[in-house]
């Protein structure tokens, strides 16, 4: 076996026939054997049935069925755990990631790169979403403790050595692009234009994208904790100045203490800072709690073709 292609699927029944057709075209032309691992992430439509039928027609298409919806990043992890290829490719199931790029990625892999990630030259999403994505990547780039390339998402090829390392990473809050960058090795990017979704609506709601962004930032950076410290120091500095001013007023002017307004402002401001800091700390504690529970990351219901 040479290539494994992992594709997470969540309610994509309208896309599956076209997806299978395009992936098949690509793997037929590759210079080795391929397996395609679909991970059905608890779809409620007929995705699972379609994929099952597809396996009967062509046994290179395998299928993992998760017991419920676990989320995109976890579905990919389930696929990674079952892949046996020398090179493993991660790809979205909505044809936003063109399978035809595979050939180019494999060429780079053959040149000796362990990770070939893809960089989105352009996107078809609306301006607001594009802005949000690029701000996120910039934030990650600035604050994370490892260098995570800009605009590099899940769509990528990894050598089996890298996959081996990824499998050993037990964290529950999974941010695949960050984990992939963390592994090190020789990494290179290839550029591509991100297509629009082939059919249907995005399955990642804005809320889940924000959650993923927070996962990424918190798993790969202590900057938010540091932010709390800086904010604390800034507030303390301000209140010190305020105190100096009040003392000055008391000693050297005969203005009555105006009091009320300034006290309320100070109290609410400090209260806000305390809550913010607690929130940041709570976020880390929540993650520690998640990790120490030691639950499995996903639960497999069906495994077809392995
Ligand atoms: N997906 C999944 N589980 C989820 C959400 C999405 O397996 O809970 C799959 C989805 O079917 C698609 C891929 O992950 O193949 C990317 O999802 P989507 O296109 O909705 O994300 P976006 O492109 O908006 O980041
Ligand atoms: Mg998509």
Short mmCIF file of C-alpha atoms and ligand atoms in Angstrom, two decimals:
data_model
loop_
_atom_site.label_atom_id
_atom_site.label_comp_id
_atom_site.label_asym_id
_atom_site.label_seq_id
_atom_site.Cartn_x
_atom_site.Cartn_y
_atom_site.Cartn_z
CA UNK A 1 0.00 0.00 0.00
CA UNK A 2 1.38 3.41 -0.86
CA UNK A 3 -1.19 6.11 -0.41
CA UNK A 4 -3.98 6.65 2.08
CA UNK A 5 -6.47 9.43 1.51
CA UNK A 6 -8.57 10.41 4.49
CA UNK A 7 -11.84 12.22 3.90
CA UNK A 8 -14.19 13.22 6.75
CA UNK A 9 -17.86 13.21 5.79
CA UNK A 10 -20.73 14.80 7.65
CA UNK A 11 -24.07 14.94 5.80
CA UNK A 12 -22.60 15.24 2.32
CA UNK A 13 -24.95 12.96 0.36
CA UNK A 14 -25.20 15.40 -2.58
CA UNK A 15 -21.45 15.54 -2.99
CA UNK A 16 -20.42 11.92 -2.54
CA UNK A 17 -20.99 10.68 -6.14
CA UNK A 18 -18.97 13.54 -7.63
CA UNK A 19 -16.33 13.27 -4.90
CA UNK A 20 -15.87 9.55 -5.54
CA UNK A 21 -15.65 10.13 -9.28
CA UNK A 22 -12.95 12.78 -8.97
CA UNK A 23 -10.93 10.94 -6.35
CA UNK A 24 -11.09 7.75 -8.40
CA UNK A 25 -9.81 9.57 -11.50
CA UNK A 26 -6.87 10.80 -9.48
CA UNK A 27 -5.90 7.55 -7.74
CA UNK A 28 -6.19 5.55 -10.96
CA UNK A 29 -3.32 7.63 -12.34
CA UNK A 30 -1.06 7.41 -9.28
CA UNK A 31 2.16 5.40 -9.34
CA UNK A 32 1.13 3.08 -6.52
CA UNK A 33 -1.70 1.43 -4.66
CA UNK A 34 -4.18 3.66 -2.86
CA UNK A 35 -6.78 3.35 -0.16
CA UNK A 36 -9.40 6.00 0.45
CA UNK A 37 -10.68 6.15 4.01
CA UNK A 38 -14.00 7.88 4.40
CA UNK A 39 -14.77 8.77 7.99
CA UNK A 40 -18.50 9.18 8.44
CA UNK A 41 -18.80 11.58 11.35
CA UNK A 42 -22.28 10.56 12.45
CA UNK A 43 -24.13 11.75 9.35
CA UNK A 44 -27.91 11.83 9.62
CA UNK A 45 -28.56 11.67 5.87
CA UNK A 46 -27.79 8.79 3.51
CA UNK A 47 -24.03 9.50 3.33
CA UNK A 48 -23.15 6.33 5.20
CA UNK A 49 -25.31 4.13 2.97
CA UNK A 50 -23.85 5.70 -0.18
CA UNK A 51 -20.31 5.13 1.06
CA UNK A 52 -21.10 1.56 2.04
CA UNK A 53 -22.46 0.82 -1.45
CA UNK A 54 -19.44 2.46 -2.93
CA UNK A 55 -17.14 0.15 -0.98
CA UNK A 56 -18.95 -2.85 -2.47
CA UNK A 57 -18.22 -1.51 -5.97
CA UNK A 58 -14.59 -0.64 -5.32
CA UNK A 59 -12.84 -2.07 -2.28
CA UNK A 60 -10.17 0.62 -2.34
CA UNK A 61 -12.80 2.89 -0.77
CA UNK A 62 -12.99 2.02 2.92
CA UNK A 63 -15.31 3.36 5.54
CA UNK A 64 -15.16 4.16 9.23
CA UNK A 65 -18.46 5.05 10.89
CA UNK A 66 -18.20 7.02 14.13
CA UNK A 67 -20.91 6.46 16.73
CA UNK A 68 -22.00 10.11 16.65
CA UNK A 69 -20.83 13.48 15.41
CA UNK A 70 -17.41 14.10 16.92
CA UNK A 71 -16.29 17.02 14.77
CA UNK A 72 -14.03 17.47 11.80
CA UNK A 73 -10.66 17.33 13.56
CA UNK A 74 -11.54 14.20 15.51
CA UNK A 75 -12.90 12.47 12.40
CA UNK A 76 -9.56 13.12 10.70
CA UNK A 77 -7.75 11.68 13.72
CA UNK A 78 -9.83 8.49 13.52
CA UNK A 79 -8.79 8.16 9.87
CA UNK A 80 -5.13 8.74 10.73
CA UNK A 81 -5.22 5.93 13.26
CA UNK A 82 -6.40 3.45 10.61
CA UNK A 83 -4.32 4.57 7.61
CA UNK A 84 -1.57 2.24 6.43
CA UNK A 85 -0.13 4.21 3.50
CA UNK A 86 3.48 5.35 3.21
CA UNK A 87 2.04 8.78 2.52
CA UNK A 88 -1.24 9.92 4.04
CA UNK A 89 -3.35 12.69 2.57
CA UNK A 90 -5.98 14.66 4.47
CA UNK A 91 -8.71 16.24 2.39
CA UNK A 92 -12.14 17.80 2.98
CA UNK A 93 -15.11 15.99 1.52
CA UNK A 94 -16.80 19.01 -0.01
CA UNK A 95 -14.41 19.31 -2.98
CA UNK A 96 -13.06 22.61 -1.70
CA UNK A 97 -9.72 20.84 -1.76
CA UNK A 98 -9.12 19.70 -5.35
CA UNK A 99 -8.01 16.03 -5.40
CA UNK A 100 -6.10 16.79 -8.60
CA UNK A 101 -3.45 18.57 -6.50
CA UNK A 102 -2.41 15.18 -5.11
CA UNK A 103 0.00 14.48 -7.94
CA UNK A 104 1.91 17.68 -7.19
CA UNK A 105 1.99 16.89 -3.47
CA UNK A 106 3.30 13.40 -4.14
CA UNK A 107 6.05 14.80 -6.35
CA UNK A 108 7.23 16.94 -3.42
CA UNK A 109 7.03 13.94 -1.09
CA UNK A 110 9.18 11.95 -3.49
CA UNK A 111 11.69 14.80 -3.41
CA UNK A 112 12.09 14.03 0.29
CA UNK A 113 9.69 16.31 2.12
CA UNK A 114 7.89 14.71 5.05
CA UNK A 115 4.98 17.12 5.12
CA UNK A 116 3.50 18.81 2.09
CA UNK A 117 0.86 21.27 3.29
CA UNK A 118 -1.21 23.46 1.02
CA UNK A 119 -1.51 27.21 1.15
CA UNK A 120 -4.72 28.87 0.04
CA UNK A 121 -3.85 31.51 -2.52
CA UNK A 122 -7.46 32.58 -2.77
CA UNK A 123 -10.78 31.68 -1.21
CA UNK A 124 -14.36 31.72 -2.40
CA UNK A 125 -15.90 32.56 0.97
CA UNK A 126 -17.46 35.97 1.67
CA UNK A 127 -15.31 38.95 2.67
CA UNK A 128 -16.14 38.75 6.37
CA UNK A 129 -15.18 35.09 6.63
CA UNK A 130 -12.01 35.69 4.63
CA UNK A 131 -11.10 38.50 7.00
CA UNK A 132 -11.76 36.29 10.02
CA UNK A 133 -9.61 33.47 8.61
CA UNK A 134 -6.69 35.72 7.77
CA UNK A 135 -6.80 37.44 11.18
CA UNK A 136 -6.81 34.04 12.84
CA UNK A 137 -3.80 32.83 10.88
CA UNK A 138 -1.97 36.07 11.66
CA UNK A 139 -2.73 35.71 15.38
CA UNK A 140 -1.58 32.09 15.35
CA UNK A 141 1.54 33.03 13.49
CA UNK A 142 2.40 35.80 15.96
CA UNK A 143 1.58 34.11 19.23
CA UNK A 144 2.08 30.39 18.86
CA UNK A 145 5.17 28.83 20.32
CA UNK A 146 5.87 26.91 17.11
CA UNK A 147 5.83 28.30 13.62
CA UNK A 148 2.51 27.42 12.03
CA UNK A 149 2.42 28.44 8.37
CA UNK A 150 -0.15 31.04 7.31
CA UNK A 151 -3.26 29.95 5.39
CA UNK A 152 -2.33 26.27 5.70
CA UNK A 153 -5.35 24.17 6.60
CA UNK A 154 -5.94 20.44 6.87
CA UNK A 155 -5.44 19.63 3.21
CA UNK A 156 -1.98 18.09 3.24
CA UNK A 157 0.20 15.05 2.68
CA UNK A 158 2.19 13.48 5.50
CA UNK A 159 4.85 10.83 5.46
CA UNK A 160 4.11 7.77 7.59
CA UNK A 161 6.84 8.85 10.01
CA UNK A 162 4.89 12.03 10.71
CA UNK A 163 1.63 10.11 10.99
CA UNK A 164 3.29 7.88 13.56
CA UNK A 165 4.07 10.94 15.69
CA UNK A 166 0.56 12.37 15.25
CA UNK A 167 -0.91 9.11 16.50
CA UNK A 168 1.10 9.42 19.65
CA UNK A 169 -0.32 12.85 20.42
CA UNK A 170 -3.10 12.09 22.87
CA UNK A 171 -4.66 15.52 23.26
CA UNK A 172 -8.41 15.90 23.21
CA UNK A 173 -8.49 19.42 21.88
CA UNK A 174 -7.17 18.65 18.47
CA UNK A 175 -5.98 21.29 16.10
CA UNK A 176 -4.59 19.24 13.25
CA UNK A 177 -2.66 21.94 11.36
CA UNK A 178 -0.91 22.94 14.58
CA UNK A 179 -0.09 19.36 15.53
CA UNK A 180 1.26 18.74 12.05
CA UNK A 181 3.52 21.78 12.27
CA UNK A 182 4.61 20.73 15.77
CA UNK A 183 6.00 17.39 14.55
CA UNK A 184 8.84 19.14 12.75
CA UNK A 185 10.54 17.22 9.90
CA UNK A 186 10.99 18.72 6.45
CA UNK A 187 7.86 20.64 5.55
CA UNK A 188 6.94 22.53 2.43
CA UNK A 189 3.84 24.29 1.11
CA UNK A 190 2.23 24.17 -2.32
CA UNK A 191 -0.21 26.89 -3.31
CA UNK A 192 -3.72 26.38 -4.61
CA UNK A 193 -6.94 28.29 -5.20
CA UNK A 194 -9.59 27.11 -2.80
CA UNK A 195 -12.77 26.21 -4.66
CA UNK A 196 -16.26 26.94 -3.47
CA UNK A 197 -18.15 24.10 -1.84
CA UNK A 198 -19.54 21.69 -4.50
CA UNK A 199 -23.01 21.47 -2.91
CA UNK A 200 -24.77 21.98 0.38
CA UNK A 201 -24.01 24.33 3.25
CA UNK A 202 -20.80 24.43 5.30
CA UNK A 203 -21.02 21.90 8.11
CA UNK A 204 -18.70 23.90 10.30
CA UNK A 205 -20.85 26.65 11.75
CA UNK A 206 -19.27 29.99 12.65
CA UNK A 207 -19.47 28.95 16.28
CA UNK A 208 -17.47 25.75 15.61
CA UNK A 209 -14.90 27.67 13.60
CA UNK A 210 -14.48 30.07 16.53
CA UNK A 211 -14.12 27.09 18.88
CA UNK A 212 -11.49 25.61 16.61
CA UNK A 213 -9.64 28.94 16.52
CA UNK A 214 -9.66 29.06 20.34
CA UNK A 215 -8.45 25.44 20.46
CA UNK A 216 -5.61 26.34 18.14
CA UNK A 217 -4.59 29.45 20.02
CA UNK A 218 -4.75 27.86 23.45
CA UNK A 219 -3.13 24.55 22.57
CA UNK A 220 -0.16 26.12 20.90
CA UNK A 221 0.38 29.30 22.84
CA UNK A 222 0.58 30.59 26.37
CA UNK A 223 0.09 34.12 25.09
CA UNK A 224 -3.48 34.37 26.44
CA UNK A 225 -2.21 33.70 29.96
CA UNK A 226 0.48 36.26 29.46
CA UNK A 227 -2.15 38.67 28.19
CA UNK A 228 -3.84 38.42 31.57
CA UNK A 229 -0.59 39.35 33.28
CA UNK A 230 0.00 42.34 31.01
CA UNK A 231 -3.56 43.52 31.48
CA UNK A 232 -3.18 43.18 35.25
CA UNK A 233 0.02 45.19 35.26
CA UNK A 234 -1.56 47.87 33.06
CA UNK A 235 -4.58 48.17 35.34
CA UNK A 236 -2.41 48.28 38.45
CA UNK A 237 -0.34 51.04 36.83
CA UNK A 238 -3.44 53.06 36.02
CA UNK A 239 -4.88 52.72 39.50
CA UNK A 240 -1.57 53.82 40.95
CA UNK A 241 -1.73 56.98 38.84
CA UNK A 242 -5.33 57.47 39.91
CA UNK A 243 -4.38 57.15 43.57
CA UNK A 244 -1.61 59.69 43.15
CA UNK A 245 -4.06 62.11 41.60
CA UNK A 246 -6.60 61.67 44.40
CA UNK A 247 -3.96 62.29 47.05
CA UNK A 248 -2.77 65.36 45.20
CA UNK A 249 -6.32 66.69 45.04
CA UNK A 250 -6.91 66.08 48.70
CA UNK A 251 -3.70 67.75 49.84
CA UNK A 252 -3.30 70.65 47.47
CA UNK A 253 -6.76 71.69 46.31
CA UNK A 254 -9.94 72.36 48.20
CA UNK A 255 -12.20 70.66 45.68
CA UNK A 256 -14.67 68.38 47.36
CA UNK A 257 -14.07 64.70 46.57
CA UNK A 258 -16.38 63.98 43.66
CA UNK A 259 -16.15 60.33 44.56
CA UNK A 260 -19.06 58.33 43.29
CA UNK A 261 -18.47 58.34 39.55
CA UNK A 262 -14.76 57.65 39.73
CA UNK A 263 -15.25 54.84 42.26
CA UNK A 264 -17.87 53.15 40.14
CA UNK A 265 -15.72 53.43 37.04
CA UNK A 266 -12.73 52.00 38.84
CA UNK A 267 -14.70 49.14 40.37
CA UNK A 268 -16.37 48.09 37.16
CA UNK A 269 -13.13 48.35 35.24
CA UNK A 270 -11.19 46.26 37.71
CA UNK A 271 -14.12 43.83 37.94
CA UNK A 272 -14.01 43.42 34.16
CA UNK A 273 -10.29 42.74 34.21
CA UNK A 274 -10.67 40.16 36.98
CA UNK A 275 -13.41 38.37 35.07
CA UNK A 276 -11.36 38.42 31.87
CA UNK A 277 -8.37 36.97 33.67
CA UNK A 278 -10.46 34.32 35.37
CA UNK A 279 -11.95 33.45 31.99
CA UNK A 280 -8.52 32.95 30.49
CA UNK A 281 -7.39 30.81 33.39
CA UNK A 282 -10.68 28.90 33.37
CA UNK A 283 -10.18 28.10 29.70
CA UNK A 284 -6.88 26.39 30.49
CA UNK A 285 -8.31 24.60 33.52
CA UNK A 286 -11.21 23.32 31.39
CA UNK A 287 -8.71 21.88 28.98
CA UNK A 288 -6.71 20.25 31.77
CA UNK A 289 -9.95 18.69 33.00
CA UNK A 290 -10.74 17.42 29.50
CA UNK A 291 -7.32 15.81 29.26
CA UNK A 292 -7.30 14.15 32.68
CA UNK A 293 -10.64 12.47 32.03
CA UNK A 294 -8.79 10.18 29.63
CA UNK A 295 -11.83 9.39 27.57
CA UNK A 296 -11.27 7.96 24.12
CA UNK A 297 -11.17 10.71 21.51
CA UNK A 298 -13.74 9.01 19.28
CA UNK A 299 -15.88 5.88 19.20
CA UNK A 300 -15.99 3.71 16.10
CA UNK A 301 -19.30 2.07 15.28
CA UNK A 302 -18.50 0.44 11.93
CA UNK A 303 -15.30 -0.37 10.16
CA UNK A 304 -15.76 -1.52 6.60
CA UNK A 305 -13.03 -2.76 4.27
CA UNK A 306 -10.12 -2.97 6.70
N1 LIG B 1 -17.12 17.58 8.69
C1 LIG B 1 -17.09 16.50 9.58
N2 LIG B 1 -17.64 16.66 10.81
C2 LIG B 1 -18.19 17.83 11.24
C3 LIG B 1 -18.18 18.94 10.33
C4 LIG B 1 -17.62 18.76 9.08
O1 LIG B 1 -16.61 15.42 9.26
O2 LIG B 1 -18.67 17.90 12.35
C5 LIG B 1 -16.54 17.39 7.34
C6 LIG B 1 -17.42 17.88 6.21
O3 LIG B 1 -18.28 16.87 5.76
C7 LIG B 1 -16.40 18.25 5.16
C8 LIG B 1 -15.20 18.71 5.97
O4 LIG B 1 -15.38 18.16 7.27
O5 LIG B 1 -16.01 17.14 4.40
C9 LIG B 1 -15.11 20.21 6.02
O6 LIG B 1 -16.31 20.75 6.50
P1 LIG B 1 -16.88 22.13 5.97
O7 LIG B 1 -16.76 22.22 4.51
O8 LIG B 1 -18.23 22.30 6.56
O9 LIG B 1 -15.89 23.13 6.68
P2 LIG B 1 -15.28 24.50 6.10
O10 LIG B 1 -14.90 24.24 4.69
O11 LIG B 1 -16.39 25.47 6.25
O12 LIG B 1 -14.13 24.73 7.01
MG1 LIG B 2 -15.73 23.26 3.27
#
